[in-house]
mmCIF file of N, CA and C in Angstrom:
data_model
loop_
_atom_site.group_PDB
_atom_site.id
_atom_site.type_symbol
_atom_site.label_atom_id
_atom_site.label_comp_id
_atom_site.label_asym_id
_atom_site.label_seq_id
_atom_site.Cartn_x
_atom_site.Cartn_y
_atom_site.Cartn_z
ATOM 1 N N MET K 1 -11.715 -15.180 -3.362
ATOM 2 C CA MET K 1 -12.026 -15.276 -1.953
ATOM 3 C C MET K 1 -10.859 -14.765 -1.106
ATOM 4 N N LYS K 2 -9.626 -15.135 -1.498
ATOM 5 C CA LYS K 2 -8.460 -14.732 -0.715
ATOM 6 C C LYS K 2 -8.298 -13.209 -0.731
ATOM 7 N N LYS K 3 -8.556 -12.572 -1.913
ATOM 8 C CA LYS K 3 -8.435 -11.122 -1.998
ATOM 9 C C LYS K 3 -9.406 -10.437 -1.046
ATOM 10 N N ALA K 4 -10.629 -10.959 -0.987
ATOM 11 C CA ALA K 4 -11.638 -10.356 -0.112
ATOM 12 C C ALA K 4 -11.238 -10.480 1.348
ATOM 13 N N SER K 5 -10.702 -11.626 1.733
ATOM 14 C CA SER K 5 -10.315 -11.804 3.126
ATOM 15 C C SER K 5 -9.105 -10.938 3.473
ATOM 16 N N ILE K 6 -8.183 -10.752 2.534
ATOM 17 C CA ILE K 6 -7.032 -9.881 2.781
ATOM 18 C C ILE K 6 -7.513 -8.440 2.940
ATOM 19 N N ALA K 7 -8.403 -8.019 2.055
ATOM 20 C CA ALA K 7 -8.940 -6.659 2.159
ATOM 21 C C ALA K 7 -9.677 -6.475 3.479
ATOM 22 N N ALA K 8 -10.421 -7.484 3.906
ATOM 23 C CA ALA K 8 -11.152 -7.392 5.171
ATOM 24 C C ALA K 8 -10.180 -7.279 6.344
ATOM 25 N N LEU K 9 -9.110 -8.055 6.326
ATOM 26 C CA LEU K 9 -8.132 -7.993 7.412
ATOM 27 C C LEU K 9 -7.461 -6.633 7.463
ATOM 28 N N LEU K 10 -7.033 -6.137 6.305
ATOM 29 C CA LEU K 10 -6.409 -4.826 6.281
ATOM 30 C C LEU K 10 -7.375 -3.772 6.792
ATOM 31 N N PHE K 11 -8.628 -3.911 6.433
ATOM 32 C CA PHE K 11 -9.624 -2.948 6.888
ATOM 33 C C PHE K 11 -9.785 -3.020 8.402
ATOM 34 N N CYS K 12 -9.900 -4.222 8.947
ATOM 35 C CA CYS K 12 -10.104 -4.383 10.382
ATOM 36 C C CYS K 12 -8.901 -3.917 11.186
ATOM 37 N N CYS K 13 -7.713 -4.153 10.687
ATOM 38 C CA CYS K 13 -6.504 -3.825 11.435
ATOM 39 C C CYS K 13 -6.151 -2.349 11.374
ATOM 40 N N SER K 14 -6.679 -1.638 10.401
ATOM 41 C CA SER K 14 -6.287 -0.248 10.235
ATOM 42 C C SER K 14 -7.494 0.681 10.131
ATOM 43 N N VAL K 15 -8.575 0.349 10.800
ATOM 44 C CA VAL K 15 -9.808 1.119 10.682
ATOM 45 C C VAL K 15 -9.600 2.603 10.970
ATOM 46 N N SER K 16 -8.747 2.925 11.911
ATOM 47 C CA SER K 16 -8.552 4.332 12.251
ATOM 48 C C SER K 16 -7.897 5.112 11.120
ATOM 49 N N SER K 17 -7.191 4.436 10.242
ATOM 50 C CA SER K 17 -6.485 5.150 9.193
ATOM 51 C C SER K 17 -7.098 4.948 7.810
ATOM 52 N N ILE K 18 -8.178 4.200 7.731
ATOM 53 C CA ILE K 18 -8.786 3.947 6.430
ATOM 54 C C ILE K 18 -10.022 4.811 6.285
ATOM 55 N N ALA K 19 -10.091 5.503 5.191
ATOM 56 C CA ALA K 19 -11.266 6.295 4.886
ATOM 57 C C ALA K 19 -11.393 6.360 3.372
ATOM 58 N N ALA K 20 -12.596 6.482 2.915
ATOM 59 C CA ALA K 20 -12.805 6.595 1.479
ATOM 60 C C ALA K 20 -12.582 8.044 1.073
ATOM 61 N N VAL K 21 -11.651 8.265 0.191
ATOM 62 C CA VAL K 21 -11.402 9.596 -0.337
ATOM 63 C C VAL K 21 -11.443 9.501 -1.854
ATOM 64 N N PRO K 22 -11.732 10.606 -2.507
ATOM 65 C CA PRO K 22 -11.714 10.577 -3.971
ATOM 66 C C PRO K 22 -10.319 10.236 -4.474
ATOM 67 N N ASP K 23 -10.259 9.807 -5.716
ATOM 68 C CA ASP K 23 -8.959 9.539 -6.318
ATOM 69 C C ASP K 23 -8.097 10.783 -6.264
ATOM 70 N N GLY K 24 -6.869 10.592 -5.866
ATOM 71 C CA GLY K 24 -5.933 11.706 -5.844
ATOM 72 C C GLY K 24 -5.421 12.003 -7.240
ATOM 73 N N LYS K 25 -4.739 13.112 -7.364
ATOM 74 C CA LYS K 25 -4.111 13.485 -8.621
ATOM 75 C C LYS K 25 -2.878 12.605 -8.807
ATOM 76 N N ILE K 26 -2.750 12.029 -9.983
ATOM 77 C CA ILE K 26 -1.609 11.162 -10.290
ATOM 78 C C ILE K 26 -0.347 12.015 -10.442
ATOM 79 N N GLU K 27 0.700 11.621 -9.748
ATOM 80 C CA GLU K 27 1.977 12.330 -9.765
ATOM 81 C C GLU K 27 3.096 11.308 -9.947
ATOM 82 N N LYS K 28 4.310 11.790 -10.117
ATOM 83 C CA LYS K 28 5.465 10.894 -10.065
ATOM 84 C C LYS K 28 5.748 10.607 -8.591
ATOM 85 N N PRO K 29 6.129 9.371 -8.250
ATOM 86 C CA PRO K 29 6.488 9.072 -6.852
ATOM 87 C C PRO K 29 7.694 9.904 -6.424
ATOM 88 N N PHE K 30 7.720 10.313 -5.160
ATOM 89 C CA PHE K 30 8.838 11.082 -4.622
ATOM 90 C C PHE K 30 9.987 10.121 -4.349
ATOM 91 N N VAL K 31 11.115 10.339 -5.015
ATOM 92 C CA VAL K 31 12.263 9.430 -4.953
ATOM 93 C C VAL K 31 13.497 10.203 -4.494
ATOM 94 N N ILE K 32 14.245 9.610 -3.565
ATOM 95 C CA ILE K 32 15.541 10.148 -3.154
ATOM 96 C C ILE K 32 16.552 9.007 -3.251
ATOM 97 N N GLY K 33 17.591 9.213 -4.058
ATOM 98 C CA GLY K 33 18.631 8.190 -4.215
ATOM 99 C C GLY K 33 18.090 6.860 -4.700
ATOM 100 N N ASN K 34 17.210 6.859 -5.680
ATOM 101 C CA ASN K 34 16.590 5.659 -6.256
ATOM 102 C C ASN K 34 15.687 4.907 -5.283
ATOM 103 N N LYS K 35 15.327 5.526 -4.156
ATOM 104 C CA LYS K 35 14.414 4.893 -3.204
ATOM 105 C C LYS K 35 13.131 5.698 -3.128
ATOM 106 N N VAL K 36 12.007 5.002 -3.281
ATOM 107 C CA VAL K 36 10.704 5.653 -3.204
ATOM 108 C C VAL K 36 10.390 5.951 -1.741
ATOM 109 N N ILE K 37 10.098 7.201 -1.448
ATOM 110 C CA ILE K 37 9.805 7.619 -0.080
ATOM 111 C C ILE K 37 8.585 6.875 0.456
ATOM 112 N N CYS K 38 8.706 6.325 1.626
ATOM 113 C CA CYS K 38 7.660 5.642 2.399
ATOM 114 C C CYS K 38 7.338 4.213 1.933
ATOM 115 N N LEU K 39 7.946 3.744 0.855
ATOM 116 C CA LEU K 39 7.650 2.388 0.392
ATOM 117 C C LEU K 39 8.057 1.345 1.429
ATOM 118 N N LYS K 40 9.228 1.491 2.045
ATOM 119 C CA LYS K 40 9.664 0.519 3.057
ATOM 120 C C LYS K 40 8.712 0.499 4.246
ATOM 121 N N GLU K 41 8.218 1.660 4.648
ATOM 122 C CA GLU K 41 7.277 1.723 5.765
ATOM 123 C C GLU K 41 5.968 1.027 5.420
ATOM 124 N N ILE K 42 5.507 1.200 4.174
ATOM 125 C CA ILE K 42 4.283 0.523 3.735
ATOM 126 C C ILE K 42 4.494 -0.987 3.764
ATOM 127 N N GLN K 43 5.640 -1.451 3.267
ATOM 128 C CA GLN K 43 5.946 -2.878 3.279
ATOM 129 C C GLN K 43 5.956 -3.427 4.701
ATOM 130 N N LYS K 44 6.563 -2.692 5.638
ATOM 131 C CA LYS K 44 6.628 -3.147 7.030
ATOM 132 C C LYS K 44 5.251 -3.229 7.662
ATOM 133 N N GLN K 45 4.344 -2.332 7.295
ATOM 134 C CA GLN K 45 3.010 -2.328 7.875
ATOM 135 C C GLN K 45 2.094 -3.376 7.254
ATOM 136 N N ILE K 46 2.169 -3.552 5.954
ATOM 137 C CA ILE K 46 1.200 -4.398 5.240
ATOM 138 C C ILE K 46 1.627 -5.861 5.182
ATOM 139 N N THR K 47 2.912 -6.153 4.996
ATOM 140 C CA THR K 47 3.370 -7.536 4.815
ATOM 141 C C THR K 47 2.952 -8.473 5.954
ATOM 142 N N PRO K 48 3.083 -8.088 7.226
ATOM 143 C CA PRO K 48 2.656 -9.017 8.288
ATOM 144 C C PRO K 48 1.173 -9.394 8.202
ATOM 145 N N TYR K 49 0.333 -8.454 7.798
ATOM 146 C CA TYR K 49 -1.092 -8.756 7.660
ATOM 147 C C TYR K 49 -1.341 -9.724 6.514
ATOM 148 N N LEU K 50 -0.643 -9.524 5.403
ATOM 149 C CA LEU K 50 -0.800 -10.441 4.272
ATOM 150 C C LEU K 50 -0.332 -11.844 4.644
ATOM 151 N N ARG K 51 0.813 -11.925 5.307
ATOM 152 C CA ARG K 51 1.367 -13.235 5.677
ATOM 153 C C ARG K 51 0.482 -13.963 6.682
ATOM 154 N N SER K 52 -0.243 -13.247 7.508
ATOM 155 C CA SER K 52 -1.092 -13.895 8.512
ATOM 156 C C SER K 52 -2.202 -14.721 7.870
ATOM 157 N N PHE K 53 -2.511 -14.470 6.600
ATOM 158 C CA PHE K 53 -3.530 -15.248 5.893
ATOM 159 C C PHE K 53 -2.963 -16.490 5.231
ATOM 160 N N GLU K 54 -1.668 -16.550 5.056
ATOM 161 C CA GLU K 54 -1.061 -17.650 4.308
ATOM 162 C C GLU K 54 -0.907 -18.887 5.178
ATOM 163 N N GLU K 55 -1.168 -20.024 4.583
ATOM 164 C CA GLU K 55 -1.082 -21.293 5.302
ATOM 165 C C GLU K 55 0.307 -21.905 5.229
ATOM 166 N N GLU K 56 1.121 -21.446 4.288
ATOM 167 C CA GLU K 56 2.465 -21.994 4.143
ATOM 168 C C GLU K 56 3.506 -20.936 4.493
ATOM 169 N N SER K 57 4.699 -21.374 4.788
ATOM 170 C CA SER K 57 5.762 -20.424 5.124
ATOM 171 C C SER K 57 6.546 -20.065 3.868
ATOM 172 N N GLY K 58 7.361 -19.035 3.964
ATOM 173 C CA GLY K 58 8.200 -18.630 2.842
ATOM 174 C C GLY K 58 7.487 -17.797 1.800
ATOM 175 N N VAL K 59 6.337 -17.254 2.126
ATOM 176 C CA VAL K 59 5.582 -16.438 1.175
ATOM 177 C C VAL K 59 6.310 -15.115 0.970
ATOM 178 N N LYS K 60 6.429 -14.696 -0.298
ATOM 179 C CA LYS K 60 7.109 -13.442 -0.618
ATOM 180 C C LYS K 60 6.190 -12.563 -1.458
ATOM 181 N N TYR K 61 6.309 -11.260 -1.212
ATOM 182 C CA TYR K 61 5.491 -10.290 -1.930
ATOM 183 C C TYR K 61 6.374 -9.274 -2.626
ATOM 184 N N LYS K 62 5.903 -8.786 -3.755
ATOM 185 C CA LYS K 62 6.569 -7.728 -4.491
ATOM 186 C C LYS K 62 5.637 -6.520 -4.496
ATOM 187 N N TYR K 63 6.181 -5.375 -4.100
ATOM 188 C CA TYR K 63 5.410 -4.135 -4.064
ATOM 189 C C TYR K 63 5.746 -3.327 -5.313
ATOM 190 N N ILE K 64 4.755 -3.088 -6.141
ATOM 191 C CA ILE K 64 4.947 -2.382 -7.404
ATOM 192 C C ILE K 64 4.319 -0.998 -7.276
ATOM 193 N N VAL K 65 5.148 0.030 -7.350
ATOM 194 C CA VAL K 65 4.652 1.402 -7.255
ATOM 195 C C VAL K 65 4.091 1.796 -8.616
ATOM 196 N N LYS K 66 2.792 2.040 -8.653
ATOM 197 C CA LYS K 66 2.135 2.420 -9.897
ATOM 198 C C LYS K 66 2.280 3.915 -10.168
ATOM 199 N N SER K 67 2.173 4.740 -9.104
ATOM 200 C CA SER K 67 2.318 6.190 -9.269
ATOM 201 C C SER K 67 2.384 6.847 -7.901
ATOM 202 N N GLY K 68 2.750 8.098 -7.906
ATOM 203 C CA GLY K 68 2.590 8.927 -6.733
ATOM 204 C C GLY K 68 1.197 9.528 -6.775
ATOM 205 N N LEU K 69 0.757 10.098 -5.666
ATOM 206 C CA LEU K 69 -0.575 10.688 -5.574
ATOM 207 C C LEU K 69 -0.515 11.970 -4.769
ATOM 208 N N SER K 70 -1.453 12.847 -5.006
ATOM 209 C CA SER K 70 -1.635 14.001 -4.120
ATOM 210 C C SER K 70 -3.136 14.259 -4.012
ATOM 211 N N TYR K 71 -3.558 14.633 -2.817
ATOM 212 C CA TYR K 71 -4.964 14.949 -2.559
ATOM 213 C C TYR K 71 -5.018 15.945 -1.411
ATOM 214 N N LYS K 72 -5.456 17.155 -1.697
ATOM 215 C CA LYS K 72 -5.505 18.237 -0.707
ATOM 216 C C LYS K 72 -4.156 18.378 -0.014
ATOM 217 N N ASP K 73 -4.078 18.164 1.302
ATOM 218 C CA ASP K 73 -2.818 18.349 2.035
ATOM 219 C C ASP K 73 -2.063 17.040 2.243
ATOM 220 N N THR K 74 -2.397 16.020 1.450
ATOM 221 C CA THR K 74 -1.722 14.729 1.581
ATOM 222 C C THR K 74 -0.997 14.371 0.288
ATOM 223 N N VAL K 75 -0.011 13.507 0.420
ATOM 224 C CA VAL K 75 0.669 12.903 -0.723
ATOM 225 C C VAL K 75 0.636 11.397 -0.498
ATOM 226 N N GLY K 76 0.938 10.633 -1.525
ATOM 227 C CA GLY K 76 0.876 9.195 -1.324
ATOM 228 C C GLY K 76 1.412 8.391 -2.477
ATOM 229 N N LEU K 77 1.125 7.097 -2.387
ATOM 230 C CA LEU K 77 1.546 6.136 -3.408
ATOM 231 C C LEU K 77 0.376 5.242 -3.786
ATOM 232 N N ARG K 78 0.299 4.907 -5.043
ATOM 233 C CA ARG K 78 -0.607 3.863 -5.519
ATOM 234 C C ARG K 78 0.262 2.627 -5.714
ATOM 235 N N VAL K 79 -0.045 1.553 -4.974
ATOM 236 C CA VAL K 79 0.810 0.369 -4.921
ATOM 237 C C VAL K 79 -0.004 -0.872 -5.258
ATOM 238 N N GLN K 80 0.595 -1.749 -6.054
ATOM 239 C CA GLN K 80 0.032 -3.074 -6.310
ATOM 240 C C GLN K 80 0.939 -4.082 -5.625
ATOM 241 N N ILE K 81 0.335 -5.065 -4.953
ATOM 242 C CA ILE K 81 1.101 -6.075 -4.233
ATOM 243 C C ILE K 81 0.858 -7.426 -4.895
ATOM 244 N N ASN K 82 1.941 -8.066 -5.327
ATOM 245 C CA ASN K 82 1.868 -9.380 -5.953
ATOM 246 C C ASN K 82 2.554 -10.414 -5.080
ATOM 247 N N ARG K 83 2.004 -11.612 -5.061
ATOM 248 C CA ARG K 83 2.685 -12.742 -4.412
ATOM 249 C C ARG K 83 3.620 -13.344 -5.449
ATOM 250 N N VAL K 84 4.910 -13.474 -5.092
ATOM 251 C CA VAL K 84 5.904 -13.866 -6.092
ATOM 252 C C VAL K 84 6.709 -15.109 -5.730
ATOM 253 N N ASP K 85 6.356 -15.833 -4.684
ATOM 254 C CA ASP K 85 7.099 -17.054 -4.369
ATOM 255 C C ASP K 85 6.561 -18.213 -5.211
ATOM 256 N N SER K 86 7.294 -19.303 -5.243
ATOM 257 C CA SER K 86 6.903 -20.539 -5.939
ATOM 258 C C SER K 86 6.514 -20.310 -7.395
ATOM 259 N N GLY K 87 7.188 -19.383 -8.052
ATOM 260 C CA GLY K 87 6.911 -19.128 -9.462
ATOM 261 C C GLY K 87 5.633 -18.350 -9.724
ATOM 262 N N LEU K 88 5.006 -17.856 -8.681
ATOM 263 C CA LEU K 88 3.771 -17.090 -8.842
ATOM 264 C C LEU K 88 4.083 -15.629 -9.157
ATOM 265 N N ASN K 89 3.137 -14.963 -9.733
ATOM 266 C CA ASN K 89 3.160 -13.510 -9.899
ATOM 267 C C ASN K 89 1.710 -13.044 -9.874
ATOM 268 N N ASP K 90 1.010 -13.350 -8.759
ATOM 269 C CA ASP K 90 -0.416 -13.091 -8.627
ATOM 270 C C ASP K 90 -0.677 -11.836 -7.824
ATOM 271 N N ARG K 91 -1.549 -10.994 -8.349
ATOM 272 C CA ARG K 91 -1.940 -9.785 -7.624
ATOM 273 C C ARG K 91 -2.787 -10.182 -6.425
ATOM 274 N N VAL K 92 -2.405 -9.714 -5.236
ATOM 275 C CA VAL K 92 -3.177 -10.013 -4.033
ATOM 276 C C VAL K 92 -3.830 -8.777 -3.448
ATOM 277 N N ALA K 93 -3.332 -7.596 -3.777
ATOM 278 C CA ALA K 93 -3.930 -6.369 -3.254
ATOM 279 C C ALA K 93 -3.473 -5.177 -4.083
ATOM 280 N N ALA K 94 -4.278 -4.144 -4.033
ATOM 281 C CA ALA K 94 -3.926 -2.858 -4.618
ATOM 282 C C ALA K 94 -4.432 -1.802 -3.652
ATOM 283 N N LEU K 95 -3.607 -0.800 -3.393
ATOM 284 C CA LEU K 95 -4.045 0.213 -2.443
ATOM 285 C C LEU K 95 -3.473 1.575 -2.779
ATOM 286 N N ASP K 96 -4.202 2.588 -2.335
ATOM 287 C CA ASP K 96 -3.707 3.956 -2.347
ATOM 288 C C ASP K 96 -3.391 4.281 -0.901
ATOM 289 N N TYR K 97 -2.194 4.776 -0.653
ATOM 290 C CA TYR K 97 -1.706 5.041 0.699
ATOM 291 C C TYR K 97 -1.310 6.512 0.751
ATOM 292 N N TYR K 98 -2.018 7.297 1.562
ATOM 293 C CA TYR K 98 -1.770 8.736 1.674
ATOM 294 C C TYR K 98 -1.209 9.076 3.045
ATOM 295 N N TRP K 99 -0.333 10.059 3.101
ATOM 296 C CA TRP K 99 0.142 10.572 4.380
ATOM 297 C C TRP K 99 0.217 12.090 4.285
ATOM 298 N N LEU K 100 0.179 12.739 5.441
ATOM 299 C CA LEU K 100 0.256 14.197 5.490
ATOM 300 C C LEU K 100 1.654 14.644 5.104
ATOM 301 N N GLN K 101 1.743 15.811 4.531
ATOM 302 C CA GLN K 101 3.043 16.322 4.091
ATOM 303 C C GLN K 101 3.868 16.888 5.231
ATOM 304 N N GLU K 102 3.291 16.995 6.417
ATOM 305 C CA GLU K 102 4.034 17.509 7.561
ATOM 306 C C GLU K 102 5.165 16.549 7.916
ATOM 307 N N ARG K 103 6.298 17.098 8.284
ATOM 308 C CA ARG K 103 7.484 16.275 8.547
ATOM 309 C C ARG K 103 7.232 15.199 9.604
ATOM 310 N N GLY K 104 6.573 15.524 10.697
ATOM 311 C CA GLY K 104 6.333 14.547 11.763
ATOM 312 C C GLY K 104 5.341 13.459 11.384
ATOM 313 N N SER K 105 4.586 13.680 10.320
ATOM 314 C CA SER K 105 3.568 12.707 9.911
ATOM 315 C C SER K 105 3.973 11.910 8.683
ATOM 316 N N MET K 106 5.164 12.135 8.170
ATOM 317 C CA MET K 106 5.566 11.431 6.947
ATOM 318 C C MET K 106 5.475 9.926 7.123
ATOM 319 N N CYS K 107 4.866 9.275 6.192
ATOM 320 C CA CYS K 107 4.739 7.821 6.098
ATOM 321 C C CYS K 107 3.702 7.246 7.061
ATOM 322 N N GLN K 108 3.134 8.055 7.952
ATOM 323 C CA GLN K 108 2.055 7.564 8.806
ATOM 324 C C GLN K 108 0.756 7.730 8.031
ATOM 325 N N PRO K 109 -0.028 6.669 7.878
ATOM 326 C CA PRO K 109 -1.206 6.756 7.006
ATOM 327 C C PRO K 109 -2.243 7.758 7.502
ATOM 328 N N ALA K 110 -2.668 8.617 6.585
ATOM 329 C CA ALA K 110 -3.814 9.484 6.844
ATOM 330 C C ALA K 110 -5.042 8.836 6.221
ATOM 331 N N TYR K 111 -4.864 8.215 5.073
ATOM 332 C CA TYR K 111 -5.914 7.469 4.384
ATOM 333 C C TYR K 111 -5.276 6.245 3.741
ATOM 334 N N MET K 112 -6.036 5.163 3.673
ATOM 335 C CA MET K 112 -5.638 4.010 2.892
ATOM 336 C C MET K 112 -6.892 3.539 2.168
ATOM 337 N N VAL K 113 -6.823 3.480 0.854
ATOM 338 C CA VAL K 113 -7.964 3.059 0.065
ATOM 339 C C VAL K 113 -7.601 1.752 -0.610
ATOM 340 N N LEU K 114 -8.359 0.707 -0.313
ATOM 341 C CA LEU K 114 -8.053 -0.637 -0.812
ATOM 342 C C LEU K 114 -8.763 -0.925 -2.124
ATOM 343 N N ASP K 115 -8.260 -1.923 -2.810
ATOM 344 C CA ASP K 115 -8.875 -2.458 -4.033
ATOM 345 C C ASP K 115 -8.995 -1.444 -5.161
ATOM 346 N N ARG K 116 -7.945 -0.703 -5.395
ATOM 347 C CA ARG K 116 -7.889 0.128 -6.572
ATOM 348 C C ARG K 116 -7.569 -0.763 -7.749
ATOM 349 N N SER K 117 -8.312 -0.649 -8.833
ATOM 350 C CA SER K 117 -8.125 -1.553 -9.959
ATOM 351 C C SER K 117 -7.035 -1.090 -10.919
ATOM 352 N N GLN K 118 -6.506 0.105 -10.752
ATOM 353 C CA GLN K 118 -5.513 0.633 -11.688
ATOM 354 C C GLN K 118 -4.122 0.147 -11.360
#
C-alpha cells in the first residue's frame, strides 16, 4: 500500500515531467570523480516527496544506481530507493530518470518512469 501511495504522490507532483517511454538502452552511469552525474539532483527532488508520506521523523533513504540509460536524445539513470533507517533495508521505489543531453537541461527531468522492477 505504501509503495502505491508513494508512486501516486510522485506522479501527481511531477506530472509535467512523467511520461511512459520504452525502456532505454542500458549503459554505464556517467561518473566524474567517483560521483554519478545527476544523482544528487534526483535525491533533492525525490526525497522530500518520500518523506512527506512518513509518519515518523528521522527517515533515511539510500539511492542505489542500478545502471545508466540512453533513449533517443536523452540519457538517464535507473535508480532503486531503499528506506534504511531503524535497521530497515526496504525497497520503497524504483525509477528511470531521463534528462536531455543539452548542457542547459542536464539533470532536469525529461521523463520519469516509476515502478521499474529491475
